[in-house]
Amino acid sequence: MKNKRIVISGGPGAGKTSIIRSLKDKGYSVFEEYSRTLIDEGKASGKANFFLSNPNEFSELLFMGRKAQYDASSSLHVNAAKPFVFFDRGILDIYAYLLAANKRDDSWEKRIMPFKYDLVFLVEPWKEIYKKDIQRMETFTEAKRYFPYIRKVYEQSHSIVTVPKDTIINRVLFIEHHIKLNG
């Protein structure tokens, strides 16, 4: 049985990581957001905002990390009843962020677009739950700006399901119900 790759994406601070953690707690295989590692490494080397200070270097490192996750997902041993591997963001997010930062580069598009996921769930910007943290430096207005680019990039080659704004428990139940019916 082939593992099914499922992305949970959306703008910063929209609840993706909380959903991923909840899915992990329920026994699903997950890959956490790789960019947080890079942000921490950038700060340790004096880059207050690694992505904005050097979007190409950040994106290259992010690509390598997310590609490693993508490749590893096919060899994970998963429960036959739960053959799903969830990603807190996917490879295509890299290109979406570059577009949002006005750093369009067709070589990135060609490199990233061949990566396919079985399903993509998007969480929309949600002001009521948005919080800045040590790695999330954007204001809500800035965070909201990324969402249309993320949606557009994934819509080019994937089926997208929008997760309703609700409690984490209900969002996870929504995702589980959807994968049960369509997985």
PDB file of C-alpha atoms in Angstrom, residues 10 12 37 49 64 105 126 174:
ATOM      1  CA  GLY A  10      -1.970  28.312   4.441  1.00  0.00           C
ATOM      2  CA  PRO A  12       1.360  31.978   8.847  1.00  0.00           C
ATOM      3  CA  THR A  37      14.605  25.069  11.917  1.00  0.00           C
ATOM      4  CA  ASN A  49      14.671  37.415   9.101  1.00  0.00           C
ATOM      5  CA  MET A  64      16.515  20.477   0.474  1.00  0.00           C
ATOM      6  CA  ASP A 105      12.033  32.890 -10.748  1.00  0.00           C
ATOM      7  CA  TRP A 126      -7.715  33.917  10.864  1.00  0.00           C
ATOM      8  CA  PHE A 174     -13.124  17.591   9.330  1.00  0.00           C
TER       9      PHE A 174
END
